[in-house]
Coordinates of C-alpha atoms and ligand atoms in Angstrom, one line a residue:
X19 CA 85.0 89.0 97.1
X20 CA 88.6 88.1 97.4
X21 CA 89.8 84.5 96.8
X22 CA 90.6 82.4 99.9
X23 CA 93.9 82.8 101.6
X24 CA 96.0 79.6 102.0
X25 CA 97.4 79.4 105.5
X26 CA 101.0 78.5 106.2
X27 CA 101.9 74.8 106.8
X28 CA 102.7 74.2 110.4
X29 CA 105.3 71.5 109.9
X30 CA 107.0 70.9 106.7
X31 CA 110.3 69.6 105.6
X32 CA 112.6 71.1 103.0
X33 CA 113.7 67.6 101.9
X34 CA 111.5 67.2 98.9
X35 CA 112.4 70.6 97.5
X36 CA 113.2 69.2 94.1
X37 CA 110.9 66.2 94.0
X38 CA 108.5 66.4 91.0
X39 CA 105.2 67.8 92.1
X40 CA 102.0 66.8 90.4
X41 CA 99.5 69.2 89.1
X42 CA 96.9 69.5 86.3
X43 CA 99.4 70.8 83.8
X44 CA 101.7 67.9 84.4
X45 CA 98.7 65.6 83.9
X46 CA 98.1 67.3 80.5
X47 CA 101.7 66.8 79.5
X48 CA 101.6 63.1 80.6
X49 CA 98.6 62.7 78.4
X50 CA 100.3 64.3 75.4
X51 CA 103.4 62.2 76.0
X52 CA 101.2 59.0 76.1
X53 CA 99.4 60.0 73.0
X54 CA 102.6 61.0 71.2
X55 CA 101.1 64.4 70.4
X56 CA 104.5 66.0 69.8
X57 CA 106.5 62.9 69.1
X58 CA 109.0 62.7 66.2
X59 CA 109.3 66.4 65.4
X60 CA 112.4 68.0 63.9
X61 CA 113.5 71.6 63.8
X62 CA 114.3 73.6 60.7
X63 CA 117.9 72.3 60.8
X64 CA 116.7 68.7 60.9
X65 CA 117.5 68.2 64.5
X66 CA 115.1 66.2 66.7
X67 CA 112.8 68.3 68.9
X68 CA 111.9 67.1 72.3
X69 CA 108.2 66.2 72.9
X70 CA 107.9 68.9 75.6
X71 CA 109.0 72.5 75.0
X72 CA 107.8 75.2 77.4
X73 CA 108.9 78.8 77.6
X74 CA 109.1 81.6 80.1
X75 CA 108.2 84.8 78.3
X76 CA 108.6 88.0 80.4
X77 CA 108.4 91.4 79.0
X78 CA 111.7 93.2 79.8
X79 CA 109.9 96.2 81.3
X80 CA 111.0 95.8 84.9
X81 CA 112.5 93.5 87.4
X82 CA 110.9 90.1 88.0
X83 CA 108.9 89.6 91.2
X84 CA 107.9 86.6 93.3
X85 CA 104.9 86.0 91.0
X86 CA 107.3 85.4 88.1
X87 CA 109.1 82.9 90.3
X88 CA 106.0 80.7 90.2
X89 CA 106.0 80.8 86.4
X90 CA 109.8 80.2 86.2
X91 CA 109.6 77.2 88.6
X92 CA 106.7 75.9 86.6
X93 CA 108.1 76.2 83.1
X94 CA 111.7 75.5 83.8
X95 CA 110.8 72.9 86.4
X96 CA 108.6 71.0 83.9
X97 CA 111.5 71.0 81.4
X98 CA 114.0 69.8 84.0
X99 CA 111.8 67.0 85.2
X100 CA 110.5 65.8 81.8
X101 CA 113.9 65.9 80.2
X102 CA 114.7 62.7 82.0
X103 CA 111.5 61.2 80.6
X104 CA 111.5 61.6 76.9
X105 CA 113.2 65.0 76.5
X106 CA 112.1 68.5 77.3
X107 CA 113.5 72.0 77.3
X108 CA 112.4 75.5 78.4
X109 CA 113.0 78.6 76.4
X110 CA 113.9 81.9 77.9
X111 CA 111.9 84.3 75.7
X112 CA 111.8 88.1 75.9
X113 CA 108.4 89.4 74.8
X114 CA 109.9 92.7 73.7
X115 CA 107.2 94.4 71.6
X116 CA 106.6 97.5 73.6
X117 CA 109.7 99.5 72.7
X118 CA 109.1 102.5 75.0
X119 CA 108.9 100.6 78.2
X120 CA 111.7 98.0 77.7
X121 CA 115.4 98.0 78.1
X122 CA 118.7 96.0 78.3
X123 CA 119.0 96.6 82.0
X124 CA 115.8 94.5 82.5
X125 CA 116.9 91.8 80.1
X126 CA 120.2 91.5 82.0
X127 CA 118.6 91.3 85.4
X128 CA 116.0 88.7 84.2
X129 CA 118.7 86.4 82.8
X130 CA 120.6 86.8 86.0
X131 CA 117.7 86.0 88.3
X132 CA 116.5 83.0 86.4
X133 CA 120.0 81.5 86.7
X134 CA 120.2 82.5 90.3
X135 CA 117.0 80.5 90.9
X136 CA 118.8 77.5 89.6
X137 CA 117.4 77.1 86.1
X138 CA 119.0 76.9 82.7
X139 CA 117.9 77.5 79.2
X140 CA 120.7 75.3 77.9
X141 CA 119.7 72.0 76.4
X142 CA 122.0 69.4 74.8
X143 CA 124.8 72.0 74.5
X144 CA 122.6 74.7 72.9
X145 CA 121.3 77.9 74.5
X146 CA 117.7 78.8 74.1
X147 CA 117.3 82.5 74.7
X148 CA 115.0 84.1 72.3
X149 CA 113.6 87.6 71.6
X150 CA 110.2 88.3 70.0
X151 CA 111.9 91.2 68.3
X152 CA 114.0 88.6 66.3
X153 CA 110.7 87.5 64.8
X154 CA 109.6 90.9 63.6
X155 CA 110.4 90.2 60.0
X156 CA 108.6 86.8 60.1
X157 CA 105.7 88.3 61.9
X158 CA 105.4 90.9 59.3
X159 CA 105.5 88.3 56.5
X160 CA 102.8 86.3 58.3
X161 CA 100.7 89.4 58.6
X162 CA 101.0 90.0 54.9
X163 CA 99.9 86.4 54.3
X164 CA 96.8 86.9 56.5
X165 CA 96.0 90.1 54.5
X166 CA 96.5 88.4 51.2
X167 CA 94.0 85.7 52.2
X168 CA 91.4 88.1 53.5
X169 CA 92.0 87.3 57.2
X170 CA 93.2 90.8 58.2
X171 CA 92.5 94.4 57.2
X172 CA 93.9 97.9 57.8
X173 CA 91.5 99.9 59.8
X174 CA 91.8 103.7 59.5
X175 CA 89.6 104.4 62.5
X176 CA 91.2 105.8 65.6
X177 CA 91.7 103.8 68.8
X178 CA 88.7 105.4 70.6
X179 CA 86.4 104.6 67.8
X180 CA 87.6 101.0 67.6
X181 CA 87.1 100.6 71.3
X182 CA 83.6 102.2 71.2
X183 CA 82.4 100.0 68.4
X184 CA 83.6 96.7 69.9
X185 CA 80.2 96.2 71.5
X186 CA 79.6 94.7 74.9
X187 CA 78.9 91.3 76.5
X188 CA 75.2 91.7 75.4
X189 CA 75.7 93.7 72.2
X190 CA 77.5 92.7 69.0
X191 CA 80.2 95.1 67.8
X192 CA 79.9 97.4 64.9
X193 CA 81.8 96.6 61.7
X194 CA 84.4 99.2 60.7
X195 CA 83.6 101.0 57.4
X196 CA 87.1 99.8 56.3
X197 CA 86.4 96.2 57.0
X198 CA 85.7 95.3 53.3
X199 CA 88.8 96.8 51.8
X200 CA 90.3 94.7 49.1
X201 CA 93.4 92.6 49.8
X202 CA 95.4 94.8 47.4
X203 CA 94.4 98.0 49.2
X204 CA 95.1 96.4 52.6
X205 CA 98.5 95.2 51.4
X206 CA 99.4 98.7 50.0
X207 CA 98.3 100.3 53.3
X208 CA 100.1 97.9 55.5
X209 CA 103.3 98.4 53.5
X210 CA 102.8 102.1 53.8
X211 CA 102.4 101.6 57.6
X212 CA 105.8 99.8 57.7
X213 CA 107.3 102.5 55.5
X214 CA 106.5 105.2 58.0
X215 CA 103.8 107.0 56.0
X216 CA 101.5 107.2 59.0
X217 CA 101.6 108.8 62.4
X218 CA 101.1 106.8 65.7
X219 CA 97.5 105.7 65.9
X220 CA 96.5 106.6 62.4
X221 CA 96.1 103.0 61.1
X222 CA 96.0 99.6 62.7
X223 CA 96.0 96.1 61.2
X224 CA 93.1 94.0 62.5
X225 CA 92.3 90.4 62.2
X226 CA 89.0 89.8 60.3
X227 CA 87.2 87.4 62.5
X228 CA 83.7 88.1 63.8
X229 CA 82.3 91.4 65.1
X230 CA 79.4 89.5 66.7
X231 CA 81.5 86.9 68.4
X232 CA 80.3 86.2 72.0
X233 CA 84.0 86.5 73.1
X234 CA 84.9 90.2 72.7
X235 CA 88.5 89.3 72.2
X236 CA 87.5 87.7 68.8
X237 CA 85.9 90.9 67.5
X238 CA 88.5 91.8 65.0
X239 CA 91.4 92.3 67.4
X240 CA 94.3 94.6 66.5
X241 CA 97.4 92.8 65.3
X242 CA 99.7 95.7 64.5
X243 CA 100.0 99.3 65.5
X244 CA 102.1 102.3 64.3
X245 CA 104.6 103.3 66.9
X246 CA 107.4 105.6 66.0
X247 CA 109.7 104.6 68.8
X248 CA 113.3 103.4 69.3
X249 CA 113.6 99.7 70.2
X250 CA 116.5 98.6 72.4
X251 CA 117.3 95.8 70.0
X252 CA 115.9 96.7 66.6
X253 CA 116.7 100.4 67.0
X254 CA 114.9 102.5 64.4
X255 CA 114.3 99.7 61.9
X256 CA 110.6 99.4 62.7
X257 CA 107.8 101.9 63.2
X258 CA 105.0 99.3 63.4
X259 CA 105.0 96.8 66.2
X260 CA 103.0 93.6 66.6
X261 CA 100.5 93.2 69.4
X262 CA 100.9 90.7 72.2
X263 CA 98.2 88.4 70.9
X264 CA 99.8 88.1 67.5
X265 CA 103.4 87.9 68.7
X266 CA 102.9 85.4 71.4
X267 CA 101.3 82.5 69.6
X268 CA 103.5 82.9 66.6
X269 CA 106.6 83.1 68.7
X270 CA 105.5 79.9 70.5
X271 CA 104.9 78.2 67.1
X272 CA 108.2 79.3 65.6
X273 CA 110.1 77.9 68.6
X274 CA 108.1 74.6 68.5
X275 CA 106.7 75.2 71.9
X276 CA 104.3 72.5 72.9
X277 CA 102.7 73.7 76.1
X278 CA 102.3 77.5 76.4
X279 CA 101.5 78.1 80.1
X280 CA 100.2 81.5 81.1
X281 CA 98.1 83.1 83.8
X282 CA 94.3 83.0 84.0
X283 CA 93.7 86.5 82.6
X284 CA 94.6 85.1 79.2
X285 CA 91.9 82.5 79.2
X286 CA 89.7 84.7 76.9
X287 CA 92.6 85.1 74.5
X288 CA 93.0 81.4 74.0
X289 CA 90.5 81.2 71.1
X290 CA 92.4 84.0 69.4
X291 CA 95.7 82.2 70.0
X292 CA 94.2 79.2 68.3
X293 CA 92.6 81.2 65.5
X294 CA 95.8 82.9 64.4
X295 CA 97.9 79.7 64.5
X296 CA 95.2 77.7 62.7
X297 CA 95.0 80.3 59.9
X298 CA 98.8 80.4 59.5
X299 CA 98.9 76.6 59.6
X300 CA 96.3 76.3 56.9
X301 CA 98.2 78.8 54.8
X302 CA 101.3 76.6 55.1
X303 CA 103.2 79.1 57.2
X304 CA 103.4 76.9 60.2
X305 CA 103.7 73.2 60.5
X306 CA 101.5 71.1 62.8
X307 CA 101.3 70.1 65.6
X308 CA 100.6 73.5 66.9
X309 CA 101.4 74.7 70.5
X310 CA 98.5 74.9 72.9
X311 CA 97.9 77.5 75.6
X312 CA 96.9 76.5 79.2
X313 CA 96.1 78.8 82.0
X314 CA 97.0 78.6 85.7
X315 CA 96.3 80.9 88.7
X316 CA 98.6 83.8 89.2
X317 CA 100.4 84.1 92.6
X318 CA 99.0 86.8 94.9
X319 CA 101.1 87.3 98.0
X320 CA 99.8 89.1 101.0
X321 CA 101.6 92.4 102.0
X322 CA 103.1 92.5 98.5
X323 CA 102.5 93.8 95.1
X324 CA 103.0 91.6 92.0
X325 CA 102.9 94.1 89.1
X326 CA 106.1 95.4 87.5
X327 CA 104.4 98.6 86.7
X328 CA 103.4 99.3 90.3
X329 CA 106.8 98.2 91.6
X330 CA 108.3 100.7 89.2
X331 CA 106.2 103.4 90.8
X332 CA 107.7 102.5 94.2
X333 CA 111.2 102.8 92.8
X334 CA 110.6 106.0 90.8
X335 CA 108.8 107.8 93.7
X336 CA 111.6 106.7 96.0
X337 CA 109.3 104.9 98.4
X338 CA 112.1 102.2 98.4
X339 CA 115.8 102.3 97.8
X340 CA 115.7 100.6 94.4
X341 CA 114.5 97.4 92.7
X342 CA 116.7 95.4 95.0
X343 CA 115.5 97.0 98.3
X344 CA 115.2 94.1 100.7
X345 CA 111.6 95.0 101.3
X346 CA 110.7 94.6 97.6
X347 CA 108.9 91.5 96.4
X348 CA 111.2 91.5 93.4
X349 CA 113.5 88.5 93.1
X350 CA 116.5 90.8 93.4
X351 CA 114.9 92.2 96.6
X352 CA 114.2 88.8 98.0
X353 CA 117.7 87.7 97.3
X354 CA 119.2 90.8 99.0
X355 CA 116.8 90.2 101.9
X356 CA 118.3 86.8 102.3
X357 CA 115.9 84.4 100.6
X358 CA 117.7 81.5 99.0
X359 CA 116.9 80.0 95.6
X360 CA 116.1 76.8 97.4
X361 CA 113.6 78.6 99.6
X362 CA 111.8 80.2 96.7
X363 CA 111.7 76.9 94.8
X364 CA 110.3 75.2 97.9
X365 CA 107.7 78.0 98.3
X366 CA 106.6 77.6 94.7
X367 CA 106.3 73.9 95.2
X368 CA 104.2 74.2 98.3
X369 CA 101.8 76.7 96.9
X370 CA 101.3 74.4 93.9
X371 CA 99.6 75.1 90.6
X372 CA 95.9 75.4 90.4
X373 CA 93.2 76.8 88.2
X374 CA 91.6 79.1 90.7
X375 CA 93.1 82.3 92.0
X376 CA 94.0 82.5 95.7
X377 CA 96.0 84.6 98.1
X378 CA 99.1 83.1 99.7
X379 CA 100.2 84.4 103.1
X380 CA 103.7 85.9 103.2
X381 CA 104.2 83.6 106.2
X382 CA 104.3 80.7 103.7
X383 CA 107.3 82.2 102.0
X384 CA 109.0 83.0 105.4
X385 CA 108.5 79.4 106.5
X386 CA 110.1 78.0 103.3
X387 CA 113.2 80.1 104.2
X388 CA 113.3 78.8 107.7
X389 CA 112.9 75.2 106.5
X390 CA 115.7 75.6 104.0
X391 CA 118.1 77.3 106.4
X392 CA 117.4 75.5 109.7
X393 CA 119.6 72.6 108.8
X394 CA 122.3 74.5 107.1
X395 CA 122.8 78.0 108.4
X396 CA 125.7 78.4 110.9
X397 CA 124.6 79.8 114.3
X398 CA 126.1 83.0 115.7
X399 CA 125.5 85.3 118.6
X400 CA 124.5 88.9 118.0
X401 CA 123.2 91.4 120.5
X402 CA 120.9 93.7 118.6
X403 CA 120.1 96.2 121.3
X404 CA 123.1 96.2 123.6
X405 CA 123.2 96.8 127.3
X406 CA 126.5 96.6 129.2
X407 CA 126.8 93.8 131.7
X408 CA 129.7 94.0 134.2
X409 CA 130.9 90.9 136.1
X410 CA 132.2 92.5 139.2
X411 CA 134.1 89.4 140.5
X412 CA 135.8 88.7 137.2
X413 CA 139.3 90.0 137.0
X414 CA 139.9 92.9 134.6
X415 CA 142.1 92.0 131.6
X416 CA 141.4 88.3 132.1
X417 CA 139.4 86.1 129.8
X418 CA 138.0 82.6 129.7
X419 CA 137.8 80.7 126.4
X420 CA 134.3 79.5 125.6
X421 CA 133.0 77.3 122.7
X422 CA 129.6 76.8 121.1
X423 CA 128.6 74.5 118.2
X424 CA 128.3 76.0 114.7
X425 CA 125.1 73.9 114.5
X426 CA 123.8 71.9 117.5
X427 CA 122.6 69.0 115.2
X428 CA 125.7 68.9 113.0
X429 CA 128.8 68.4 115.0
X430 CA 130.8 67.9 111.7
X431 CA 130.5 71.7 111.3
X432 CA 132.7 72.2 114.3
X433 CA 132.8 74.9 117.0
X434 CA 132.9 78.6 117.3
X435 CA 135.2 80.0 120.0
X436 CA 134.9 83.3 121.8
X437 CA 135.9 84.8 125.1
X438 CA 134.2 85.5 128.4
X439 CA 135.4 88.8 129.8
X440 CA 134.6 91.1 132.6
X441 CA 132.5 93.4 130.4
X442 CA 129.8 91.9 128.2
X443 CA 126.9 93.0 126.0
X444 CA 123.5 91.6 126.6
X445 CA 120.1 92.5 125.1
X446 CA 118.3 95.4 126.8
X447 CA 115.2 93.3 127.0
X448 CA 117.0 90.6 129.0
X449 CA 117.1 92.9 132.0
X450 CA 114.3 94.3 134.1
X451 CA 115.0 96.2 137.3
X452 CA 111.5 95.4 138.4
X453 CA 110.6 92.1 136.8
X454 CA 107.2 91.5 135.5
X455 CA 105.4 88.3 136.3
X456 CA 106.9 85.3 134.4
X457 CA 110.1 87.2 133.6
X458 CA 113.0 84.8 134.3
X459 CA 115.9 86.6 132.8
X460 CA 118.1 89.1 134.6
X461 CA 116.8 91.2 137.5
X462 CA 118.4 92.1 140.8
X463 CA 118.9 89.0 142.9
X464 CA 118.0 86.6 140.0
X465 CA 120.3 84.0 138.5
X466 CA 120.6 83.2 134.8
X467 CA 122.9 81.2 132.6
X468 CA 125.0 83.2 130.1
X469 CA 124.7 80.7 127.2
X470 CA 127.9 78.7 126.7
X471 CA 129.4 80.6 129.6
X472 CA 128.7 80.9 133.3
X473 CA 125.8 81.2 135.7
X474 CA 125.6 84.7 137.1
X475 CA 123.6 86.5 139.7
X476 CA 122.5 90.1 139.2
X477 CA 123.5 92.5 141.9
X478 CA 122.2 95.8 140.6
X479 CA 122.4 98.3 137.9
X480 CA 123.7 101.8 137.0
X481 CA 121.4 104.5 135.7
X482 CA 122.0 107.9 134.0
X483 CA 120.5 111.2 135.1
X484 CA 117.3 110.4 133.2
X485 CA 116.9 107.1 135.1
X486 CA 117.8 105.0 132.1
X487 CA 119.7 101.8 132.9
X488 CA 123.2 102.0 131.4
X489 CA 124.9 99.0 132.9
X490 CA 124.0 95.9 134.9
X491 CA 126.2 94.4 137.5
X492 CA 126.5 90.7 138.4
X493 CA 128.7 88.0 140.1
X494 CA 129.7 84.9 138.3
X495 CA 130.1 81.4 139.7
X496 CA 133.5 80.1 138.8
X497 CA 132.4 76.4 138.9
X498 CA 129.4 76.9 136.7
X499 CA 131.0 77.0 133.3
X500 CA 128.9 75.3 130.6
X501 CA 130.3 71.9 129.7
X502 CA 132.3 71.4 132.9
X503 CA 131.6 68.8 135.5
X504 CA 129.0 69.9 138.0
X505 CA 127.9 73.0 136.1
X506 CA 124.4 71.6 135.7
X507 CA 124.0 71.6 139.5
X508 CA 123.1 75.3 139.0
X509 CA 119.4 75.3 138.3
X510 CA 118.3 78.5 136.5
X511 CA 115.2 79.4 134.5
X512 CA 116.7 81.9 132.2
X513 CA 119.3 81.4 129.6
X514 CA 120.5 84.5 127.8
X515 CA 122.9 85.3 125.0
X516 CA 125.9 87.7 125.2
X517 CA 129.1 88.8 123.5
X518 CA 132.3 89.9 125.1
X519 CA 132.6 93.7 125.0
X520 CA 136.4 93.3 124.4
X521 CA 135.9 91.0 121.5
X522 CA 132.6 92.1 120.0
X523 CA 132.5 93.1 116.3
X524 CA 130.4 96.2 115.7
X525 CA 127.8 95.7 112.9
X526 CA 124.9 97.4 111.4
X527 CA 121.7 95.3 111.3
X528 CA 118.7 96.2 109.2
X529 CA 115.4 94.9 110.6
X530 CA 112.5 94.8 108.2
X531 CA 108.8 94.8 108.6
X532 CA 106.2 94.4 105.8
X533 CA 106.3 97.1 103.2
X534 CA 102.6 97.4 103.2
X535 CA 100.2 97.6 106.1
X536 CA 97.2 96.1 104.2
X537 CA 97.3 92.4 103.5
X538 CA 96.0 93.1 100.1
X539 CA 97.4 96.6 99.3
X540 CA 96.5 96.3 95.7
X541 CA 92.9 95.4 95.9
X542 CA 91.5 97.8 98.5
X543 CA 90.0 101.1 97.5
X544 CA 93.1 102.8 98.9
X545 CA 96.0 103.4 96.6
X546 CA 98.8 100.9 97.3
X547 CA 101.1 103.9 98.0
X548 CA 98.8 104.9 100.9
X549 CA 99.2 101.4 102.4
X550 CA 103.0 101.8 102.7
X551 CA 104.3 101.0 106.2
X552 CA 106.3 104.0 107.5
X553 CA 108.1 101.7 109.8
X554 CA 109.2 99.0 107.4
X555 CA 112.9 99.5 108.0
X556 CA 114.8 99.9 111.3
X557 CA 118.6 100.1 111.5
X558 CA 120.3 99.1 114.7
X559 CA 123.9 99.1 115.8
X560 CA 124.6 95.6 117.1
X561 CA 127.5 93.6 118.6
X562 CA 128.4 90.3 117.1
X563 CA 130.6 87.5 118.2
X564 CA 134.1 87.6 116.7
X565 CA 133.5 84.7 114.2
X566 CA 131.2 87.0 112.2
X567 CA 134.0 89.4 111.3
X568 CA 134.8 87.0 108.4
X569 CA 131.3 86.9 107.1
X570 CA 131.1 87.2 103.3
X571 CA 128.4 89.0 101.4
X572 CA 125.4 86.8 101.0
X573 CA 126.4 84.4 103.7
X574 CA 123.4 83.2 105.8
X575 CA 123.3 82.8 109.5
X576 CA 120.9 82.0 112.3
X577 CA 121.4 84.6 115.0
X578 CA 120.5 82.7 118.1
X579 CA 117.1 83.7 119.5
X580 CA 116.7 86.3 116.7
X581 CA 116.1 84.7 113.3
X582 CA 117.8 84.2 110.0
X583 CA 120.1 87.0 108.7
X584 CA 122.2 87.5 105.7
X585 CA 125.3 89.6 105.1
X586 CA 124.1 92.3 102.8
X587 CA 125.4 91.6 99.3
X588 CA 125.7 95.2 98.2
X589 CA 126.9 97.1 101.3
X590 CA 129.0 94.6 103.1
X591 CA 132.7 95.3 102.7
X592 CA 135.9 94.2 104.5
X593 CA 135.7 95.9 107.9
X594 CA 132.1 97.0 107.4
X595 CA 129.6 94.3 108.4
X596 CA 126.0 94.8 107.5
X597 CA 123.3 92.2 108.1
X598 CA 119.7 92.1 106.9
X599 CA 117.1 90.2 108.9
X600 CA 115.5 87.8 106.5
X601 CA 112.9 86.4 108.8
X602 CA 112.5 86.0 112.6
X603 CA 112.6 82.5 114.1
X604 CA 108.9 82.3 114.6
X605 CA 106.0 83.7 112.6
X606 CA 105.6 87.1 114.2
X607 CA 106.2 89.3 111.2
X608 CA 102.7 89.6 110.0
X609 CA 100.7 89.6 113.2
Ligands
ATP707 P1 103.5 92.4 85.3 O1 102.1 93.0 85.4 O2 104.2 92.4 86.6 O3 104.3 93.1 84.2 P2 103.1 90.4 83.5 O4 102.2 89.2 83.6 O5 102.7 91.4 82.5 O6 103.3 90.9 84.9 P3 105.2 89.3 82.1 O7 106.6 89.8 82.0 O8 104.4 89.3 80.8 O9 104.6 90.0 83.3 O10 105.3 87.8 82.7 C1 106.0 86.7 82.3 C2 105.3 85.5 82.7 O11 105.2 85.4 84.1 C3 104.0 85.4 82.1 O12 103.8 84.1 81.6 C4 103.1 85.6 83.2 O13 101.8 85.0 83.1 C5 103.9 85.2 84.4 N1 103.5 85.9 85.6 C6 103.5 87.2 85.8 N2 103.0 87.5 87.0 C7 102.7 86.3 87.6 C8 102.1 86.0 88.9 N3 101.8 86.9 89.8 N4 101.9 84.6 89.2 C9 102.3 83.7 88.3 N5 102.8 84.0 87.1 C10 103.0 85.3 86.7
MG708 MG1 103.0 92.7 81.2

């Protein structure tokens, strides 16, 4: 059964975007601060350490996605908030122990996107970016200590055998015939592993814990493996690499992390995290107090996938146009789509941090963007599917100056000006030759107001040979101009938007629909690729009011009646305007 889906909040304000939220993790930190658990520590250089140190530890094997934003906001958000109450910092740590899948391109994009989200790894003038690969030498030395003290052994069984002898939930595992090797023999073998004497998979180092432990993770887990592979930072210096379970806890301890926050799937690994650190602490390799791991629910977002590996498949198989395709749930994709850092932080705050998995509706993310941009995005008029409107009683070559507020609720932002001319563009859907019931926009004999312009009355239309309407004709009322005395004496039910054909700026607008048709593309029997929406991108050639000619890449707008749009940050150039629809004005995207 799938976990519950949390509906979108109906009304919400963006005001408290950076107010400190409360959650069970913050309660734990408050308790530790009150108890002084991590008080009075100093680092190896004698500098005082803050009582709260968190870390964000991605593996640089892909671009970060919206799920990572939750972890970033949590870890960096805690550091930001607690720094004002006793001191706190958050480390940016690359968990780079899988050399074949990782690379500098991913490191660069991760650093970039964390900063874009508004967070910093600087604390008191020092930068806190770390790489697990910088600890390889220390990790190796710690592994030798564990071996020397009988806490680890080299197993010469192959991976399949090790897996097959781990036992099950009801059956104890089977001890390896190599489990009782002497410390000397183990040390010699481990050194030979490092020296490159073995092929991939020939030997592993295992912790010597308990093959009958009820928690399968504790049945002599692998700590090191042989991997003859080039590493993007340590190059060819190593042919053995530490496993996640060994690397992660030791990295936390070396960095004096206090609260190591990870997703629920690591809950079973917590005893191992504690076991490794306790052994190393007892051996004098690590000083107390040790870091502690706490788990929280990962973010699952409907109509999206939150797995770097699967997102990589979409990129590699060309289902999308790259990691930053505006349909991708990657942070670079969301950014290009027009989501702001504030909206993503607001979203993370609204979804909260809990201990049980749940699904969040994409609509919650959309609403966060609306709530962020509603008070700040300048308004503009854009006709997405243009139809020519000719004002027959308006003189050719003449124009009438019109104005509209940049933002109706914020007069300080000033006015946009544009012209009313004989030929205009309106939306195709704003005209019906034979109006359906309840249609109050343009139809022969009907009157509407052209927003910020004049009231007009439709007098007919032109059609091509196929019977398609190609132009609409109307008369305007010269004394009906918006904002002039007496203009409100004209009572009309429809109010439509338009741009002057003489002044309009031609633009490409990219309209997006969900990338996946299934709400949970990743959990159904169907492969997520089979759930791809073939109509997730539509490109239209639109006409925009002249003020948009100056739009800069990444500038956000509310296109009246249409939604929030952003000037594409990659393809927009001087003289070539391209907009992406971020979200529509109302929640219609996922119906
Ligand atoms: P992926 O499967 O996409 O590679 P991961 O968990 O292996 O995800 P990491 O690079 O190891 O990715 O993740 C870095 C941090 O982000 C981890 O602490 C992880 O728990 C957290 N994280 C990853 N995905 C999510 C998610 N969907 N919700 C919340 N936190 C997440
Ligand atoms: Mg991973």
